[in-house]
mmCIF file of C-alpha atoms and ligand atoms in Angstrom:
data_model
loop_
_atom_site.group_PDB
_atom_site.id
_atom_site.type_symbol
_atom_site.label_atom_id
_atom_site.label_comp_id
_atom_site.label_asym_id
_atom_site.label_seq_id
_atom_site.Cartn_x
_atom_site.Cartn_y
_atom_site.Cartn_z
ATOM 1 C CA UNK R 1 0.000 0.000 0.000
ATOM 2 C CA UNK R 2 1.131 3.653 -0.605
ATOM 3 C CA UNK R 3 2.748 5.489 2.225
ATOM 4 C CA UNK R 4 0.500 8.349 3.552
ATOM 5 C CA UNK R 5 1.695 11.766 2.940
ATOM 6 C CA UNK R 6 4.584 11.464 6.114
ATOM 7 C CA UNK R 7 7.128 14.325 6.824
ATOM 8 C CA UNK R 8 9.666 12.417 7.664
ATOM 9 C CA UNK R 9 11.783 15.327 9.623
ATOM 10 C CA UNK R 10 13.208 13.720 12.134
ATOM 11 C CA UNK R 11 13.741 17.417 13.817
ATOM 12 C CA UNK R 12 14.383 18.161 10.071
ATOM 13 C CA UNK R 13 11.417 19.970 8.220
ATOM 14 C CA UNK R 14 10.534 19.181 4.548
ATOM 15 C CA UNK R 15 7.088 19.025 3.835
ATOM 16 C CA UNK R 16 6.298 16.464 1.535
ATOM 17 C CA UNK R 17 2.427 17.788 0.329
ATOM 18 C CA UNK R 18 0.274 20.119 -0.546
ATOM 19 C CA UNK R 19 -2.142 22.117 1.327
ATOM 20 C CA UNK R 20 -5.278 20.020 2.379
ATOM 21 C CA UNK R 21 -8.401 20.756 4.354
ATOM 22 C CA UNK R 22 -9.121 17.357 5.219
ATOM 23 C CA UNK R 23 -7.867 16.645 8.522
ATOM 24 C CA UNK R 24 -7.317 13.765 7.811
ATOM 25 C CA UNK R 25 -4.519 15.067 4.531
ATOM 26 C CA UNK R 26 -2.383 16.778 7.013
ATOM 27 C CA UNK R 27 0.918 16.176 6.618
ATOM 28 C CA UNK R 28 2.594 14.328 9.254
ATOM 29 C CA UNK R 29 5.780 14.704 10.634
ATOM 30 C CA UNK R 30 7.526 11.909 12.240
ATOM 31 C CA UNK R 31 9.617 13.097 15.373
ATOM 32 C CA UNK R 32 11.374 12.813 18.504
ATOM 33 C CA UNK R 33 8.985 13.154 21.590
ATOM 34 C CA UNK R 34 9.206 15.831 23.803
ATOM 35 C CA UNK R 35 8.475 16.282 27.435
ATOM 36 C CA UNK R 36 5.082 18.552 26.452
ATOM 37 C CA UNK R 37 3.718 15.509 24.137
ATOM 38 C CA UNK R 38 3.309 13.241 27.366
ATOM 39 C CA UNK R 39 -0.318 14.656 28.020
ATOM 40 C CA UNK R 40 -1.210 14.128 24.629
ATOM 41 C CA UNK R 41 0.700 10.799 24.073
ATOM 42 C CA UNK R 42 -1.103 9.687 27.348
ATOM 43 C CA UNK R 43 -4.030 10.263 25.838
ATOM 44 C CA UNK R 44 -3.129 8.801 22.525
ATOM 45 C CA UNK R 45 -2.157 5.267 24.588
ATOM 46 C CA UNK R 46 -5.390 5.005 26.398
ATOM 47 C CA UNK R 47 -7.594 5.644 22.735
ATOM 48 C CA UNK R 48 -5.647 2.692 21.574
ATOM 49 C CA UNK R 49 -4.328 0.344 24.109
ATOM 50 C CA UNK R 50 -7.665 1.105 26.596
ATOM 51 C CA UNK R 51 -7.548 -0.641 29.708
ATOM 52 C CA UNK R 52 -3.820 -2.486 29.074
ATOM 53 C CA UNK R 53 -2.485 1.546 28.661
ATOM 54 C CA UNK R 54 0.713 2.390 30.077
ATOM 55 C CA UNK R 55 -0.109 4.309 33.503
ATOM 56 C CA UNK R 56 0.910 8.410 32.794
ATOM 57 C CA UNK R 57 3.737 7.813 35.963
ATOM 58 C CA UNK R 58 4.740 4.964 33.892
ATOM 59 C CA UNK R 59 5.117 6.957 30.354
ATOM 60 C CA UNK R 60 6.533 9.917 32.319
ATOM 61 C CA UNK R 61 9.561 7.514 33.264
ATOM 62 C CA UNK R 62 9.888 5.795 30.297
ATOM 63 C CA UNK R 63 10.113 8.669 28.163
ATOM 64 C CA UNK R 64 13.145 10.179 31.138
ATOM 65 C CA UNK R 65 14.651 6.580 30.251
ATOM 66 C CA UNK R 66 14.127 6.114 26.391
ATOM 67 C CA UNK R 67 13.187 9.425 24.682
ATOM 68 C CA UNK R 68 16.043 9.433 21.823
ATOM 69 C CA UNK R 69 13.991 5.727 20.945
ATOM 70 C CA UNK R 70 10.575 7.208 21.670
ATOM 71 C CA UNK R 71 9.107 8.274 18.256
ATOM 72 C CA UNK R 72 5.638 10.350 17.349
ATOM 73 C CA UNK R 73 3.800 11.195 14.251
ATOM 74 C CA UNK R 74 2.686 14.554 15.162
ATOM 75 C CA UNK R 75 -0.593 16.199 12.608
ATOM 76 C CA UNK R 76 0.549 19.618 13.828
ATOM 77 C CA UNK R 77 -2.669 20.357 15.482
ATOM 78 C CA UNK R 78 -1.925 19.341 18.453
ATOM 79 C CA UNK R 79 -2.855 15.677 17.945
ATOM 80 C CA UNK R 80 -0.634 12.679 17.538
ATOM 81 C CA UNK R 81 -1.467 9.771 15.519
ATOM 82 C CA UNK R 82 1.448 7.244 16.448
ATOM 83 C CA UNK R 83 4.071 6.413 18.483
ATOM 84 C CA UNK R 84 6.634 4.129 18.639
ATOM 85 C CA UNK R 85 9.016 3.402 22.130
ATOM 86 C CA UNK R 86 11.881 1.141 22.122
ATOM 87 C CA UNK R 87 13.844 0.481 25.641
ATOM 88 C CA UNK R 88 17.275 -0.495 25.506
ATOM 89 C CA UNK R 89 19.456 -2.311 28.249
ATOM 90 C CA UNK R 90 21.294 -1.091 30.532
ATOM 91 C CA UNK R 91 24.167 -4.047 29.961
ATOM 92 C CA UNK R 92 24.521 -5.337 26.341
ATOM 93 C CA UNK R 93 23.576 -4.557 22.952
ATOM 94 C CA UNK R 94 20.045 -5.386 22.840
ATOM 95 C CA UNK R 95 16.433 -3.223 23.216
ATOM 96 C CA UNK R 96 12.900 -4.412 23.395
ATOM 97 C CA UNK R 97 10.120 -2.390 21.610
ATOM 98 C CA UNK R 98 7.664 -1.731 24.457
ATOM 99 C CA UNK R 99 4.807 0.533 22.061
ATOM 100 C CA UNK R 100 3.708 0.759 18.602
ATOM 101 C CA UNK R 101 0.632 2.381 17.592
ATOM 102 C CA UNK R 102 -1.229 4.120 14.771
ATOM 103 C CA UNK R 103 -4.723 5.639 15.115
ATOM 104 C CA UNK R 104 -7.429 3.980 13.746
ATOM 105 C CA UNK R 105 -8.430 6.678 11.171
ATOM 106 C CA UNK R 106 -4.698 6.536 10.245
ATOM 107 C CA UNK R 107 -3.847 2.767 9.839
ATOM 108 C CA UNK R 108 -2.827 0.905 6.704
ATOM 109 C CA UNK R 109 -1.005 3.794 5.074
ATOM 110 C CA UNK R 110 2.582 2.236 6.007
ATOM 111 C CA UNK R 111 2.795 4.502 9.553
ATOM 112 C CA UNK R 112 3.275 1.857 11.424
ATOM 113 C CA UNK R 113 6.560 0.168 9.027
ATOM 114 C CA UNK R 114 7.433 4.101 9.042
ATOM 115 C CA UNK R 115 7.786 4.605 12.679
ATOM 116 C CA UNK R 116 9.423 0.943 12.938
ATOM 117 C CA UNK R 117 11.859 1.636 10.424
ATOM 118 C CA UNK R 118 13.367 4.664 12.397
ATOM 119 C CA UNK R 119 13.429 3.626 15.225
ATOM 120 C CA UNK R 120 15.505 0.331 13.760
ATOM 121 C CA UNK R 121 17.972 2.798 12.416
ATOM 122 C CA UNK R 122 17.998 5.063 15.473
ATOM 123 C CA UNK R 123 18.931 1.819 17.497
ATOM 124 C CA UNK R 124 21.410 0.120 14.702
ATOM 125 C CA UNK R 125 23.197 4.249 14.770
ATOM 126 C CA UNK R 126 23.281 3.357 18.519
ATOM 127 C CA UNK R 127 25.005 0.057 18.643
ATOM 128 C CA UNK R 128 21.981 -2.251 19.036
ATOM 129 C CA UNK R 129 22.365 -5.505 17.887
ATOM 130 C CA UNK R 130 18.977 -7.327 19.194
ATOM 131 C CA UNK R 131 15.626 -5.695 18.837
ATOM 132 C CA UNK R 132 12.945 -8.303 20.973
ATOM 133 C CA UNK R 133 8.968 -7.455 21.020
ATOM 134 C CA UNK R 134 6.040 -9.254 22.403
ATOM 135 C CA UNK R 135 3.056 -9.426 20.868
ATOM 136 C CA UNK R 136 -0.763 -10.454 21.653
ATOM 137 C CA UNK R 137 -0.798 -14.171 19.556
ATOM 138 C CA UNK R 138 -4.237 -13.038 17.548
ATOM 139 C CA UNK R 139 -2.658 -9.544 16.645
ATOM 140 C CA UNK R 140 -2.345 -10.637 12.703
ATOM 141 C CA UNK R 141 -1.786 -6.851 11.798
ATOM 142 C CA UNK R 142 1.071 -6.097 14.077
ATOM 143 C CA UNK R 143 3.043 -10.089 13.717
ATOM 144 C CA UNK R 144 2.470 -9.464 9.521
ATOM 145 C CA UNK R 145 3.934 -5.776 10.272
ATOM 146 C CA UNK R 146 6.812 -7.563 12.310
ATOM 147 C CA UNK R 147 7.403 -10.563 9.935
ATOM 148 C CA UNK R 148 7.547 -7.731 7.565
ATOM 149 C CA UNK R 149 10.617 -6.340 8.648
ATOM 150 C CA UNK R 150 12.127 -9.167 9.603
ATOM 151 C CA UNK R 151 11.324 -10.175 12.979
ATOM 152 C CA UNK R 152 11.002 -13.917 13.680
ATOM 153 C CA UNK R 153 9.531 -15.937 16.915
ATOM 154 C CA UNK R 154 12.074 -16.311 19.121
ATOM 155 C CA UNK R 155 12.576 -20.341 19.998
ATOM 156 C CA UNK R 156 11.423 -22.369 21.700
ATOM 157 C CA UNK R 157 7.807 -22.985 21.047
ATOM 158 C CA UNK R 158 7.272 -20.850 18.026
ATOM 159 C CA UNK R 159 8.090 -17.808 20.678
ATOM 160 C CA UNK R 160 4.723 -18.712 22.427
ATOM 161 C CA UNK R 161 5.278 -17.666 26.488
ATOM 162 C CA UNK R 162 1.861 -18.733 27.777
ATOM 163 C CA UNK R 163 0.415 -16.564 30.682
ATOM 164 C CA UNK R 164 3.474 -14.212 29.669
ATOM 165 C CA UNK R 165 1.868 -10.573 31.476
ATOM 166 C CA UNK R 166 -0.340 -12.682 33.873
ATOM 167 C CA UNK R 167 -2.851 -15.612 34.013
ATOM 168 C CA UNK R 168 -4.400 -15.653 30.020
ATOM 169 C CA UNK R 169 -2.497 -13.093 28.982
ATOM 170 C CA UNK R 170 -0.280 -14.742 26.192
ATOM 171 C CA UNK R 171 2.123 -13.597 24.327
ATOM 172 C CA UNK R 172 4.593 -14.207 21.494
ATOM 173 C CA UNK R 173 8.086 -13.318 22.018
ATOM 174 C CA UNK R 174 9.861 -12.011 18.298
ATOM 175 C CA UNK R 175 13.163 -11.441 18.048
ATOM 176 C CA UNK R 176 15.532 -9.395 14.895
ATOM 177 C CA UNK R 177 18.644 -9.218 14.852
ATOM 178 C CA UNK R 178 20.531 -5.944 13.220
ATOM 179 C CA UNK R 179 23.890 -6.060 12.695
ATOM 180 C CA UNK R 180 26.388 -2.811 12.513
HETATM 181 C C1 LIG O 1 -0.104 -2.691 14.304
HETATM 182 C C2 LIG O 1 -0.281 -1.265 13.788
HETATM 183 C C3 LIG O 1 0.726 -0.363 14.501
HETATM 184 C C4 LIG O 1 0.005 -1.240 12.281
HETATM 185 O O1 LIG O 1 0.029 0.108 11.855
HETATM 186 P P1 LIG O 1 -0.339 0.520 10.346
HETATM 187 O O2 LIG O 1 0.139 1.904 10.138
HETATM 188 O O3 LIG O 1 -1.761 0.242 10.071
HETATM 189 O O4 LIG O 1 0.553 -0.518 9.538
HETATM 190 P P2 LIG O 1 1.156 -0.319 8.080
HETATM 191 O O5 LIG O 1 0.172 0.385 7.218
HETATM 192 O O6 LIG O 1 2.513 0.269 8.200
HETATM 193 O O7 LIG O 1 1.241 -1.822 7.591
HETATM 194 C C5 LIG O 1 2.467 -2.478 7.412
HETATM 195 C C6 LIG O 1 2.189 -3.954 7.169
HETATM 196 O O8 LIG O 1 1.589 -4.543 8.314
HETATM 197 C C7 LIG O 1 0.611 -5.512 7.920
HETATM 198 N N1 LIG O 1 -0.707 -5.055 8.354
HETATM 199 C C8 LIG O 1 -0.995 -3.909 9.002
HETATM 200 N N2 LIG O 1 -2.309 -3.875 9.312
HETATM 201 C C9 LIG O 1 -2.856 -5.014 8.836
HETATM 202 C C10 LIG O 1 -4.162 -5.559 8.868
HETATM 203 N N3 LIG O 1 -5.190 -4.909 9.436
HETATM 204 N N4 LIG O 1 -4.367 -6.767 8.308
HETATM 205 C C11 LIG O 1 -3.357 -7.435 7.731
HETATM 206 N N5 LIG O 1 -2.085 -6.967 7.667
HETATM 207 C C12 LIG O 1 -1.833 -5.765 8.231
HETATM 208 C C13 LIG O 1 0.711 -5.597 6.414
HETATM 209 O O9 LIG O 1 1.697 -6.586 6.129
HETATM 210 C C14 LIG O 1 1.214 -4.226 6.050
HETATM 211 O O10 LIG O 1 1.879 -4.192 4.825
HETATM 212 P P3 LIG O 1 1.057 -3.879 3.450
HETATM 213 O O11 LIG O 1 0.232 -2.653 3.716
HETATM 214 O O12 LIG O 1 2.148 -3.666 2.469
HETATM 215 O O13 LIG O 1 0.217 -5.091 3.233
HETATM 216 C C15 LIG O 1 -1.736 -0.751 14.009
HETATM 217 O O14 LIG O 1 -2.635 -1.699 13.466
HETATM 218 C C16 LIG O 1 -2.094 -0.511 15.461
HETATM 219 O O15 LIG O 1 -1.818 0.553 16.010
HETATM 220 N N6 LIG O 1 -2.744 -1.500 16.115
HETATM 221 C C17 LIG O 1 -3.184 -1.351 17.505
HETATM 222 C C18 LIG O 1 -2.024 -1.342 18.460
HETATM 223 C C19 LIG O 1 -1.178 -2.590 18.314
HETATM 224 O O16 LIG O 1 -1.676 -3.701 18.138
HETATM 225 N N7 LIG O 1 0.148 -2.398 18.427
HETATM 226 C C20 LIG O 1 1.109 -3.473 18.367
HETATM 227 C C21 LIG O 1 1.268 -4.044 19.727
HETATM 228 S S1 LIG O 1 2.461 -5.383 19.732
#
């Protein structure tokens, strides 16, 4: 499918459309986060993740911890539409992705492989050799997204961890490796 109209800045500015009343058509710009997003990119994680949302102490810290790896698409109105939040270790070379999420309105327009992709470079640029995720087992969108960039299941059992976060809640551990 055709990428939606993205500004990929990246604290650069080049605006890749035209004018467009449709809020919907408004350029994007895919950037660091900054500490006056975390209101909005609270309320961004509770639209989409609902009752499994990161508390806002939670994202407060997290974004202290990880913000050169924690990644919005920002509509310039005041509303983001995506985020994506990688953690990396304190020891080693490897990170786990701990968010990814488009909007509804905004989904199957490549956001989701955009914000992925830059963080992947952002973490390869900082030495990362092991990205892991976990994902909900009947989340087809986000595994084919994954598999898409070349994360596998990481052995043994297909990456299954049964009662991973907590009795029934499953998960699939996938794993990519990026080398230098
Ligand atoms: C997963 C998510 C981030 C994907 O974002 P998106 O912007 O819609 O994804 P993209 O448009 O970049 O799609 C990239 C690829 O993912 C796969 N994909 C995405 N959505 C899909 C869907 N609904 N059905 C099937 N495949 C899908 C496709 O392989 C797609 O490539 P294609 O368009 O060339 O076929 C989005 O659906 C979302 O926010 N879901 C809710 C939150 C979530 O589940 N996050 C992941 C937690 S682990």
């Amino acid at each position: 499918m055709t990428a939606e109209p993205l500004e990929r800045s990246l604290d650069r500015h080049e605006q890749l459309t035209g004018p467009d009343p449709r809020p919907d058509a408004l350029p994007l710009v895919l950037r660091t986060a900054r500490e006056t997003d975390l209101p909005e990119l609270r309320r961004l994680d509770e639209e989409v993740f609902q009752e499994v949302a990161y508390p806002g102490f939670l994202l407060r810290q997290l974004f202290d911890m990880y913000e050169e790896h924690f990644l919005v698409l920002d509509d310039g109105t005041g509303r983001l539409r995506g985020y994506v939040l990688a953690a990396t270790r304190a020891i080693g070379a490897d990170s786990w992705i701990l968010g990814l999420c488009v909007t509804l309105d905004r989904r199957r327009h490549g956001l989701g492989r955009e914000l992925m992709r830059e963080v992947l470079t952002r973490l390869r640029r900082d030495g990362i050799g092991v990205v892991r995720l976990t994902v909900e087992p009947a989340n087809l969108a986000a595994i084919l997204l994954y598999r898409s960039l070349g994360f596998r299941p990481e052995e043994p059992d297909g990456g299954l961890r049964p009662d991973y976060f907590g009795p029934g809640m499953h998960r699939q551990v996938m794993r990519l490796d990026i080398p230098a």
